[in-house]
Amino acid sequence: MRVVVVGAGPVGMTAALLLARHGVPTTVLEAAPARELVGSRSICVQGDVLDILARAGVGAQVAEVGVTWTRGRTYYRSHQVGEIRFPEVGSAAFPPFVNTPQTVVELLLEQAVAEEPLVELRYDQPVEALTQDADSVTVATPHGTVTGTHCVAADGARSTVRDLLGLPFDGMSYEDRFLIADIRADLGFTAERRFYFDPPWNPGRQVLVHPQPGGVWRVDWQVPADFDLATEDLDSRIRRITGDAPYEIVWLSLYRFHQRRIPEMRVGRVLLAGDAAHVMSPFGARGLNSGIADADNLAWKVALDREALAGPSLLSSYDVERGAAAEENLRVTSETMRFLVPRTPEEKSHREDVLTRSITDESARAEINAGRLAEPYSYEASPLTTSSGALCPDAQLMRGGRLRELGVFTVLTNWSDWRPSDPWERAVVGEVIPLDQEDDTTLADALNLKPRQAVVVRPDGHVAAVLTEPRGGIGAPINAALRRATGWVH
């Protein structure tokens, strides 16, 4: 039996490709009759998410066609009041952030789907009904039914699956809207992110400028709730950014941002991911990046559950882990929006005070909140975690390839001899890497490992346990950590 994936956006296709890596066949149902290749939509892909996309087969291509930016500047009126710099790529597989339009990411994922025999993609398949029992999920469309062992609902912010399950989508919406445009022009500066507070050409509100491939810039203007695009003098608005340089409008849209999430991301054998489960302000690039992390988290859990290798709490850990990640992302983006779009006199006064002081007081600049950029969520509080829970550092391996490319349970040993000792361990653990035999100590140093220690790394690259060998040997602690990480410990 297959897994049913509802939604052929970046989250749904990533989930299908990651499941295929585990040998799981999927049928992807997309409601639209064809892919709509319009506008940039989400553009900022975080480096650790590129690692996930690499396991799905497209990470290098997404990075190659995108624009790498390593500097971000913040302005208040005519003053520069902040600057962030990211390190160059160096030995890392990917840069910290790459700007690649979502439409391009989707094209690359669809190409990978077309080349993957375990993934079947069907367009024009709007979901009409969903039923499930203890063993399967059946999804009905106007063209028939599809039954799978599990269902991944990645059908976006207006999710039909969410509605069919009766899940509320509680939260709030912001009154102010954002005019979003892709503009092809030479702006006279290099590929960097620029955030403007209260510029003379958009007084009292914000403007964000991001580079894209092909000489295109993404510009987000905060505009009032009653903004009328039909009567707006767009040329004058755009000229305040481009000056006299020629420009071309590639795409234009008007958005209202929302902060919402469902109360539970797993209902029986249905796992909801991406915008179907949570939506948030884009400032900080936490939307698409968190959705792809959802797909990464659920894929290996569904695969183990199908193989009867998972314990009774593994599937429920998806909601525990990714629900907590969604809460954190909503908390962070809510703080950002309170600074960007203050709703009370106190919030407005605080913003004005911080921005005014930042002109002359460098210490005030740390209080400016233009969006805390996306970062991996640590599962330290997860029931699957014995210790750590953080994303494991990456490194080139002597055998070839990188640690994060493996996508299987991996045990890293450091002067501690261990091999799987029973059929269950052999079925679960995909790799054992003795770090003391590697060409260098990069991973051991990054993990601060001492001799006679071992690390259990999950398929999604997160550390499940850092263990010290006791007198009786490392075997029992590793087995206990693996059992916990696969849901056998309540």
Short mmCIF file of C-alpha atoms in Angstrom, two decimals:
data_model
loop_
_atom_site.label_atom_id
_atom_site.label_comp_id
_atom_site.label_asym_id
_atom_site.label_seq_id
_atom_site.Cartn_x
_atom_site.Cartn_y
_atom_site.Cartn_z
CA MET A 1 0.00 0.00 0.00
CA ARG A 2 1.15 3.55 -0.76
CA VAL A 3 1.19 6.75 1.29
CA VAL A 4 -1.22 9.42 0.09
CA VAL A 5 0.18 12.94 -0.09
CA VAL A 6 -2.35 15.74 -0.56
CA GLY A 7 -0.80 18.82 -2.14
CA ALA A 8 2.02 19.09 -4.69
CA GLY A 9 3.65 22.21 -3.31
CA PRO A 10 7.22 22.20 -1.99
CA VAL A 11 6.24 20.51 1.30
CA GLY A 12 4.19 17.74 -0.29
CA MET A 13 6.73 16.93 -2.98
CA THR A 14 9.61 17.01 -0.49
CA ALA A 15 7.71 14.58 1.74
CA ALA A 16 7.10 12.25 -1.22
CA LEU A 17 10.75 12.31 -2.30
CA LEU A 18 12.02 11.71 1.24
CA LEU A 19 9.59 8.81 1.64
CA ALA A 20 10.88 7.41 -1.65
CA ARG A 21 14.41 7.44 -0.19
CA HIS A 22 13.06 5.10 2.48
CA GLY A 23 11.54 2.88 -0.19
CA VAL A 24 7.97 4.10 0.42
CA PRO A 25 5.74 4.60 -2.65
CA THR A 26 3.44 7.62 -2.67
CA THR A 27 0.57 9.05 -4.67
CA VAL A 28 0.53 12.85 -4.66
CA LEU A 29 -2.88 14.45 -5.25
CA GLU A 30 -2.91 18.06 -6.43
CA ALA A 31 -6.21 19.91 -6.70
CA ALA A 32 -5.04 22.36 -9.40
CA PRO A 33 -5.23 21.24 -13.04
CA ALA A 34 -1.64 22.41 -13.63
CA ARG A 35 1.20 24.12 -11.79
CA GLU A 36 0.88 27.89 -11.57
CA LEU A 37 4.30 29.40 -12.24
CA VAL A 38 3.57 32.96 -11.13
CA GLY A 39 5.52 35.14 -8.75
CA SER A 40 8.32 34.50 -6.29
CA ARG A 41 6.15 33.81 -3.22
CA SER A 42 8.53 32.39 -0.60
CA ILE A 43 12.14 33.04 -1.62
CA CYS A 44 14.56 32.60 1.29
CA VAL A 45 15.86 29.04 1.82
CA GLN A 46 17.92 28.44 4.95
CA GLY A 47 21.15 26.45 4.68
CA ASP A 48 20.07 23.53 6.87
CA VAL A 49 16.87 23.24 4.82
CA LEU A 50 19.05 22.99 1.71
CA ASP A 51 20.49 19.88 3.38
CA ILE A 52 16.97 18.45 3.58
CA LEU A 53 16.33 19.34 -0.06
CA ALA A 54 19.64 17.65 -0.92
CA ARG A 55 18.34 14.42 0.60
CA ALA A 56 15.26 14.92 -1.58
CA GLY A 57 17.58 15.26 -4.58
CA VAL A 58 17.41 19.00 -5.35
CA GLY A 59 19.46 20.89 -2.73
CA ALA A 60 22.46 21.62 -4.94
CA GLN A 61 20.24 22.81 -7.80
CA VAL A 62 18.20 25.08 -5.53
CA ALA A 63 21.40 26.66 -4.24
CA GLU A 64 22.98 26.91 -7.69
CA VAL A 65 20.09 28.76 -9.35
CA GLY A 66 19.50 31.06 -6.36
CA VAL A 67 21.23 34.19 -5.13
CA THR A 68 23.50 33.81 -2.11
CA TRP A 69 23.49 36.83 0.18
CA THR A 70 25.78 37.31 3.14
CA ARG A 71 24.89 40.85 4.21
CA GLY A 72 21.71 42.48 5.48
CA ARG A 73 21.33 46.19 6.23
CA THR A 74 18.66 47.92 8.29
CA TYR A 75 17.70 51.57 7.92
CA TYR A 76 15.59 53.99 9.92
CA ARG A 77 14.49 56.88 7.77
CA SER A 78 17.75 57.99 6.11
CA HIS A 79 20.10 56.36 8.66
CA GLN A 80 21.69 52.91 8.55
CA VAL A 81 21.08 51.47 12.01
CA GLY A 82 22.07 47.84 11.61
CA GLU A 83 24.06 45.33 9.61
CA ILE A 84 24.34 41.55 9.75
CA ARG A 85 26.97 39.50 7.96
CA PHE A 86 27.03 35.77 7.37
CA PRO A 87 30.26 33.84 6.78
CA GLU A 88 31.17 32.71 3.31
CA VAL A 89 30.38 29.07 2.51
CA GLY A 90 33.86 27.77 3.36
CA SER A 91 33.77 24.02 4.04
CA ALA A 92 29.99 23.94 4.50
CA ALA A 93 27.87 22.25 1.86
CA PHE A 94 25.60 25.27 1.50
CA PRO A 95 25.55 28.98 2.37
CA PRO A 96 23.50 30.21 5.34
CA PHE A 97 20.73 31.58 3.08
CA VAL A 98 19.92 31.37 -0.61
CA ASN A 99 17.16 33.35 -2.32
CA THR A 100 15.44 31.03 -4.79
CA PRO A 101 11.81 31.74 -5.75
CA GLN A 102 9.33 29.11 -4.61
CA THR A 103 8.20 28.63 -8.21
CA VAL A 104 11.72 27.56 -9.14
CA VAL A 105 11.98 25.25 -6.09
CA GLU A 106 8.71 23.63 -7.14
CA LEU A 107 9.92 23.10 -10.71
CA LEU A 108 13.09 21.41 -9.47
CA LEU A 109 11.11 19.21 -7.08
CA GLU A 110 8.63 18.26 -9.80
CA GLN A 111 11.49 17.29 -12.09
CA ALA A 112 12.85 15.04 -9.32
CA VAL A 113 9.36 13.58 -8.80
CA ALA A 114 9.09 12.80 -12.51
CA GLU A 115 12.35 10.86 -12.32
CA GLU A 116 11.37 8.95 -9.15
CA PRO A 117 9.43 5.74 -9.93
CA LEU A 118 8.10 5.50 -6.37
CA VAL A 119 6.23 8.83 -6.65
CA GLU A 120 3.05 9.21 -8.70
CA LEU A 121 1.84 12.79 -9.16
CA ARG A 122 -1.77 13.40 -10.22
CA TYR A 123 -3.15 16.84 -11.09
CA ASP A 124 -6.80 17.93 -11.04
CA GLN A 125 -7.52 15.82 -7.95
CA PRO A 126 -9.38 17.99 -5.42
CA VAL A 127 -10.05 16.05 -2.24
CA GLU A 128 -13.74 15.63 -1.40
CA ALA A 129 -13.71 13.15 1.47
CA LEU A 130 -11.34 11.36 3.82
CA THR A 131 -11.87 8.33 6.00
CA GLN A 132 -9.47 6.29 8.09
CA ASP A 133 -9.34 3.24 10.29
CA ALA A 134 -6.64 1.56 12.35
CA ASP A 135 -4.69 0.42 9.28
CA SER A 136 -5.29 2.84 6.41
CA VAL A 137 -6.52 6.20 5.10
CA THR A 138 -8.81 6.55 2.06
CA VAL A 139 -8.99 9.84 0.17
CA ALA A 140 -11.78 10.49 -2.34
CA THR A 141 -11.57 12.84 -5.32
CA PRO A 142 -14.01 13.34 -8.24
CA HIS A 143 -11.96 10.76 -10.14
CA GLY A 144 -12.03 7.96 -7.56
CA THR A 145 -10.42 6.95 -4.29
CA VAL A 146 -6.85 6.36 -3.21
CA THR A 147 -6.00 4.31 -0.13
CA GLY A 148 -2.72 4.44 1.72
CA THR A 149 -1.21 3.41 5.02
CA HIS A 150 -0.87 7.09 5.96
CA CYS A 151 -1.84 10.49 4.59
CA VAL A 152 0.39 13.57 4.51
CA ALA A 153 -1.78 16.70 4.26
CA ALA A 154 0.30 19.46 2.68
CA ASP A 155 -2.52 21.22 0.86
CA GLY A 156 -1.77 24.74 2.00
CA ALA A 157 -3.33 27.46 4.10
CA ARG A 158 -6.83 26.69 2.77
CA SER A 159 -6.41 22.99 3.49
CA THR A 160 -9.36 20.79 2.58
CA VAL A 161 -7.98 17.94 4.66
CA ARG A 162 -7.83 20.17 7.71
CA ASP A 163 -11.49 21.11 7.18
CA LEU A 164 -12.52 17.47 6.66
CA LEU A 165 -10.85 16.56 9.95
CA GLY A 166 -12.74 19.37 11.70
CA LEU A 167 -9.59 21.02 12.97
CA PRO A 168 -9.83 24.69 13.96
CA PHE A 169 -7.24 27.09 12.58
CA ASP A 170 -7.08 29.55 15.43
CA GLY A 171 -5.01 32.69 15.47
CA MET A 172 -5.21 36.21 14.12
CA SER A 173 -4.79 38.33 11.00
CA TYR A 174 -3.14 41.73 10.65
CA GLU A 175 -5.10 44.69 9.35
CA ASP A 176 -2.23 46.25 7.44
CA ARG A 177 -1.42 44.59 4.16
CA PHE A 178 1.75 44.18 2.15
CA LEU A 179 2.17 45.05 -1.51
CA ILE A 180 4.62 42.49 -2.88
CA ALA A 181 6.34 42.95 -6.23
CA ASP A 182 9.02 41.19 -8.23
CA ILE A 183 10.83 43.95 -10.13
CA ARG A 184 13.62 43.46 -12.66
CA ALA A 185 15.98 46.42 -12.36
CA ASP A 186 19.54 47.46 -11.60
CA LEU A 187 19.32 48.97 -8.14
CA GLY A 188 22.99 49.87 -8.02
CA PHE A 189 23.99 47.68 -5.07
CA THR A 190 25.11 44.11 -4.64
CA ALA A 191 23.02 41.11 -3.60
CA GLU A 192 22.06 42.00 -0.05
CA ARG A 193 18.90 42.22 2.02
CA ARG A 194 17.73 45.74 2.90
CA PHE A 195 15.09 46.55 5.48
CA TYR A 196 13.76 50.10 5.71
CA PHE A 197 11.83 51.43 8.72
CA ASP A 198 9.81 54.55 8.06
CA PRO A 199 11.60 55.56 4.84
CA PRO A 200 10.63 58.96 3.39
CA TRP A 201 9.03 57.15 0.46
CA ASN A 202 6.81 54.91 2.67
CA PRO A 203 6.37 57.02 5.82
CA GLY A 204 5.30 55.29 9.00
CA ARG A 205 5.66 51.82 7.54
CA GLN A 206 8.28 49.34 6.31
CA VAL A 207 9.84 48.24 3.04
CA LEU A 208 11.89 45.07 2.55
CA VAL A 209 14.11 44.52 -0.50
CA HIS A 210 15.52 41.08 -1.33
CA PRO A 211 17.65 39.97 -4.32
CA GLN A 212 16.50 37.19 -6.63
CA PRO A 213 18.05 35.47 -9.64
CA GLY A 214 18.04 37.13 -13.05
CA GLY A 215 18.37 40.71 -11.83
CA VAL A 216 14.95 40.56 -10.12
CA TRP A 217 14.31 42.14 -6.73
CA ARG A 218 11.53 41.22 -4.34
CA VAL A 219 10.08 44.36 -2.75
CA ASP A 220 7.56 44.22 0.12
CA TRP A 221 5.82 47.48 1.01
CA GLN A 222 3.70 47.66 4.14
CA VAL A 223 0.50 49.49 3.14
CA PRO A 224 -2.66 50.48 5.07
CA ALA A 225 -5.70 48.22 5.27
CA ASP A 226 -7.64 50.40 2.81
CA PHE A 227 -4.88 50.42 0.18
CA ASP A 228 -6.36 50.27 -3.34
CA LEU A 229 -4.04 48.81 -5.95
CA ALA A 230 -6.36 49.95 -8.75
CA THR A 231 -5.86 53.64 -7.91
CA GLU A 232 -2.23 53.45 -6.78
CA ASP A 233 0.47 55.32 -8.71
CA LEU A 234 2.75 52.31 -8.95
CA ASP A 235 5.34 53.99 -11.12
CA SER A 236 5.97 56.69 -8.53
CA ARG A 237 6.15 54.11 -5.75
CA ILE A 238 8.62 51.94 -7.65
CA ARG A 239 10.70 54.91 -8.82
CA ARG A 240 11.43 55.79 -5.21
CA ILE A 241 13.47 52.56 -5.13
CA THR A 242 14.77 52.25 -8.69
CA GLY A 243 15.39 55.93 -9.39
CA ASP A 244 15.70 56.65 -13.09
CA ALA A 245 16.82 53.12 -13.97
CA PRO A 246 14.52 51.17 -16.28
CA TYR A 247 12.44 48.51 -14.58
CA GLU A 248 10.00 45.72 -15.36
CA ILE A 249 7.23 44.47 -13.07
CA VAL A 250 7.44 40.67 -13.17
CA TRP A 251 4.76 39.96 -10.57
CA LEU A 252 2.54 41.96 -8.26
CA SER A 253 0.31 40.87 -5.39
CA LEU A 254 -1.36 42.14 -2.23
CA TYR A 255 -1.19 40.09 0.96
CA ARG A 256 -2.53 40.16 4.48
CA PHE A 257 -0.38 38.19 6.92
CA HIS A 258 -1.76 35.70 9.44
CA GLN A 259 -0.55 33.90 12.56
CA ARG A 260 -2.44 30.61 12.94
CA ARG A 261 -1.94 26.94 13.77
CA ILE A 262 -3.97 23.81 14.30
CA PRO A 263 -4.19 22.28 17.80
CA GLU A 264 -2.72 18.95 16.68
CA MET A 265 -0.60 18.10 13.63
CA ARG A 266 -1.37 14.38 13.70
CA VAL A 267 -4.88 12.92 13.66
CA GLY A 268 -4.74 9.12 13.53
CA ARG A 269 -2.86 8.20 10.37
CA VAL A 270 -3.05 11.72 8.92
CA LEU A 271 -0.12 14.08 9.44
CA LEU A 272 -0.57 17.74 8.52
CA ALA A 273 2.44 19.76 7.39
CA GLY A 274 3.41 23.23 6.22
CA ASP A 275 0.74 25.88 5.73
CA ALA A 276 -1.99 23.29 6.26
CA ALA A 277 -0.82 23.16 9.88
CA HIS A 278 0.57 26.63 10.55
CA VAL A 279 0.89 30.02 8.87
CA MET A 280 3.00 32.95 10.02
CA SER A 281 4.44 36.27 8.99
CA PRO A 282 7.23 35.83 6.42
CA PHE A 283 9.65 38.13 8.24
CA GLY A 284 12.41 35.77 9.32
CA ALA A 285 11.76 33.27 6.48
CA ARG A 286 10.16 30.72 8.79
CA GLY A 287 7.22 29.62 6.63
CA LEU A 288 8.58 27.47 3.80
CA ASN A 289 11.63 26.47 5.83
CA SER A 290 9.53 25.14 8.71
CA GLY A 291 7.20 23.33 6.29
CA ILE A 292 10.09 21.46 4.69
CA ALA A 293 11.35 20.59 8.19
CA ASP A 294 7.88 19.16 8.88
CA ALA A 295 8.25 16.91 5.83
CA ASP A 296 11.70 15.80 6.97
CA ASN A 297 10.42 14.96 10.45
CA LEU A 298 7.44 12.91 9.33
CA ALA A 299 9.01 10.95 6.46
CA TRP A 300 11.29 8.67 8.47
CA LYS A 301 8.64 8.18 11.15
CA VAL A 302 6.03 7.05 8.61
CA ALA A 303 8.60 4.75 7.00
CA LEU A 304 9.47 3.06 10.30
CA ASP A 305 5.80 2.79 11.24
CA ARG A 306 5.05 0.99 7.97
CA GLU A 307 7.88 -1.46 8.60
CA ALA A 308 6.61 -2.25 12.13
CA LEU A 309 9.93 -0.99 13.52
CA ALA A 310 8.38 1.99 15.28
CA GLY A 311 7.10 2.03 18.80
CA PRO A 312 3.57 3.13 19.71
CA SER A 313 4.58 6.75 20.39
CA LEU A 314 6.64 7.48 17.27
CA LEU A 315 3.84 8.92 15.12
CA SER A 316 2.51 11.00 17.99
CA SER A 317 6.00 12.48 18.44
CA TYR A 318 5.51 14.26 15.11
CA ASP A 319 2.93 16.54 16.70
CA VAL A 320 5.01 16.92 19.86
CA GLU A 321 8.14 17.96 17.97
CA ARG A 322 6.76 19.93 15.05
CA GLY A 323 3.94 21.40 17.12
CA ALA A 324 6.57 22.83 19.47
CA ALA A 325 8.52 24.12 16.47
CA ALA A 326 5.38 25.81 15.15
CA GLU A 327 4.75 27.41 18.55
CA GLU A 328 8.31 28.73 18.62
CA ASN A 329 8.06 30.12 15.09
CA LEU A 330 4.75 31.79 15.89
CA ARG A 331 6.19 33.27 19.08
CA VAL A 332 9.21 34.66 17.23
CA THR A 333 7.22 36.05 14.30
CA SER A 334 4.59 37.51 16.64
CA GLU A 335 7.31 39.44 18.44
CA THR A 336 8.56 40.69 15.08
CA MET A 337 5.09 41.77 13.97
CA ARG A 338 4.52 43.61 17.26
CA PHE A 339 7.57 45.68 16.39
CA LEU A 340 6.75 46.07 12.70
CA VAL A 341 3.00 46.64 13.11
CA PRO A 342 2.49 47.86 16.70
CA ARG A 343 -1.12 47.52 17.82
CA THR A 344 -1.12 49.36 21.14
CA PRO A 345 0.14 52.80 22.20
CA GLU A 346 2.79 51.09 24.35
CA GLU A 347 4.09 49.03 21.41
CA LYS A 348 4.14 52.11 19.16
CA SER A 349 6.02 54.12 21.77
CA HIS A 350 8.55 51.31 22.29
CA ARG A 351 9.22 51.01 18.56
CA GLU A 352 9.64 54.79 18.14
CA ASP A 353 11.97 54.96 21.13
CA VAL A 354 14.17 52.09 19.94
CA LEU A 355 14.44 53.36 16.37
CA THR A 356 15.15 56.94 17.44
CA ARG A 357 17.84 55.89 19.91
CA SER A 358 19.42 53.55 17.36
CA ILE A 359 20.55 56.50 15.23
CA THR A 360 23.17 57.51 17.81
CA ASP A 361 23.22 54.64 20.31
CA GLU A 362 24.62 51.41 18.91
CA SER A 363 23.45 49.45 21.95
CA ALA A 364 19.84 50.23 21.01
CA ARG A 365 20.25 48.53 17.63
CA ALA A 366 20.07 45.08 19.21
CA GLU A 367 16.45 45.89 20.15
CA ILE A 368 15.39 46.45 16.52
CA ASN A 369 13.30 43.51 15.37
CA ALA A 370 13.22 43.21 11.59
CA GLY A 371 12.71 39.44 11.75
CA ARG A 372 14.78 36.78 13.49
CA LEU A 373 15.97 34.57 10.68
CA ALA A 374 14.99 30.90 10.47
CA GLU A 375 17.07 28.31 12.28
CA PRO A 376 16.61 24.60 13.02
CA TYR A 377 14.44 23.77 16.00
CA SER A 378 16.09 21.70 18.74
CA TYR A 379 14.14 18.69 20.00
CA GLU A 380 15.73 18.68 23.44
CA ALA A 381 12.32 18.37 25.14
CA SER A 382 11.12 15.57 22.85
CA PRO A 383 10.18 12.19 24.30
CA LEU A 384 12.44 10.68 21.62
CA THR A 385 15.53 12.47 22.94
CA THR A 386 17.87 10.96 25.49
CA SER A 387 20.17 14.00 25.38
CA SER A 388 20.78 16.99 23.11
CA GLY A 389 18.12 17.06 20.36
CA ALA A 390 20.04 19.67 18.38
CA LEU A 391 20.80 19.34 14.70
CA CYS A 392 24.07 17.43 14.41
CA PRO A 393 27.03 19.30 12.91
CA ASP A 394 27.87 18.27 9.37
CA ALA A 395 31.21 17.12 7.96
CA GLN A 396 32.76 15.39 5.00
CA LEU A 397 33.23 11.68 5.64
CA MET A 398 36.31 9.68 4.73
CA ARG A 399 34.10 7.18 2.89
CA GLY A 400 32.78 10.00 0.69
CA GLY A 401 29.77 12.25 1.01
CA ARG A 402 28.62 14.19 4.05
CA LEU A 403 26.95 13.11 7.28
CA ARG A 404 23.71 14.98 6.56
CA GLU A 405 23.35 13.26 3.21
CA LEU A 406 22.87 9.85 4.84
CA GLY A 407 19.24 10.22 5.94
CA VAL A 408 19.30 7.08 8.12
CA PHE A 409 19.84 6.29 11.79
CA THR A 410 23.58 6.68 12.26
CA VAL A 411 25.73 5.82 15.26
CA LEU A 412 28.96 7.80 15.59
CA THR A 413 31.50 6.13 17.86
CA ASN A 414 34.70 7.62 19.26
CA TRP A 415 37.13 4.98 20.47
CA SER A 416 34.16 2.86 21.45
CA ASP A 417 33.57 -0.33 19.54
CA TRP A 418 29.91 -0.99 18.66
CA ARG A 419 27.96 -2.80 15.97
CA PRO A 420 24.23 -3.69 15.79
CA SER A 421 23.77 -6.86 17.82
CA ASP A 422 20.23 -8.03 17.04
CA PRO A 423 17.84 -8.05 14.05
CA TRP A 424 15.94 -4.96 15.24
CA GLU A 425 19.12 -2.89 15.61
CA ARG A 426 20.35 -4.08 12.21
CA ALA A 427 17.03 -3.06 10.63
CA VAL A 428 16.97 0.38 12.26
CA VAL A 429 20.60 1.51 12.11
CA GLY A 430 21.76 2.37 8.61
CA GLU A 431 25.33 3.48 9.33
CA VAL A 432 27.99 3.08 12.00
CA ILE A 433 30.88 5.55 11.66
CA PRO A 434 33.93 5.23 13.93
CA LEU A 435 35.08 8.85 14.19
CA ASP A 436 38.46 7.78 15.55
CA GLN A 437 39.14 6.26 12.12
CA GLU A 438 38.21 9.37 10.11
CA ASP A 439 40.84 11.48 8.35
CA ASP A 440 40.27 14.41 10.68
CA THR A 441 38.57 15.21 13.96
CA THR A 442 36.05 17.73 12.56
CA LEU A 443 32.92 15.92 13.75
CA ALA A 444 34.38 14.74 17.05
CA ASP A 445 35.56 18.28 17.80
CA ALA A 446 32.23 19.86 16.78
CA LEU A 447 30.40 17.45 19.07
CA ASN A 448 33.00 17.89 21.82
CA LEU A 449 33.34 14.11 22.05
CA LYS A 450 35.74 12.39 24.37
CA PRO A 451 37.10 8.85 23.97
CA ARG A 452 34.61 6.10 24.84
CA GLN A 453 31.63 8.14 23.74
CA ALA A 454 29.00 7.62 21.02
CA VAL A 455 26.30 9.72 19.36
CA VAL A 456 22.99 8.47 17.97
CA VAL A 457 21.87 10.61 15.01
CA ARG A 458 18.34 10.40 13.65
CA PRO A 459 17.52 10.22 9.92
CA ASP A 460 16.62 13.92 9.98
CA GLY A 461 20.09 14.76 11.32
CA HIS A 462 19.08 15.58 14.88
CA VAL A 463 21.06 14.14 17.78
CA ALA A 464 19.01 11.63 19.74
CA ALA A 465 21.69 10.87 22.33
CA VAL A 466 25.25 11.58 23.37
CA LEU A 467 26.42 8.60 25.42
CA THR A 468 29.43 7.72 27.56
CA GLU A 469 30.48 4.08 27.68
CA PRO A 470 29.83 2.58 31.14
CA ARG A 471 31.72 -0.33 32.67
CA GLY A 472 29.48 -2.90 31.04
CA GLY A 473 30.02 -1.53 27.53
CA ILE A 474 28.20 0.93 25.25
CA GLY A 475 25.75 -1.62 23.81
CA ALA A 476 22.93 -1.25 26.35
CA PRO A 477 22.93 2.59 26.35
CA ILE A 478 22.86 2.71 22.54
CA ASN A 479 20.01 0.21 22.39
CA ALA A 480 18.05 2.22 24.97
CA ALA A 481 18.64 5.46 23.04
CA LEU A 482 17.55 3.82 19.78
CA ARG A 483 14.43 2.43 21.45
CA ARG A 484 13.56 5.86 22.80
CA ALA A 485 14.27 7.55 19.45
CA THR A 486 11.91 5.17 17.64
CA GLY A 487 9.00 5.62 20.03
CA TRP A 488 9.26 2.55 22.25
CA VAL A 489 9.61 4.55 25.45
CA HIS A 490 6.52 6.43 26.64
#
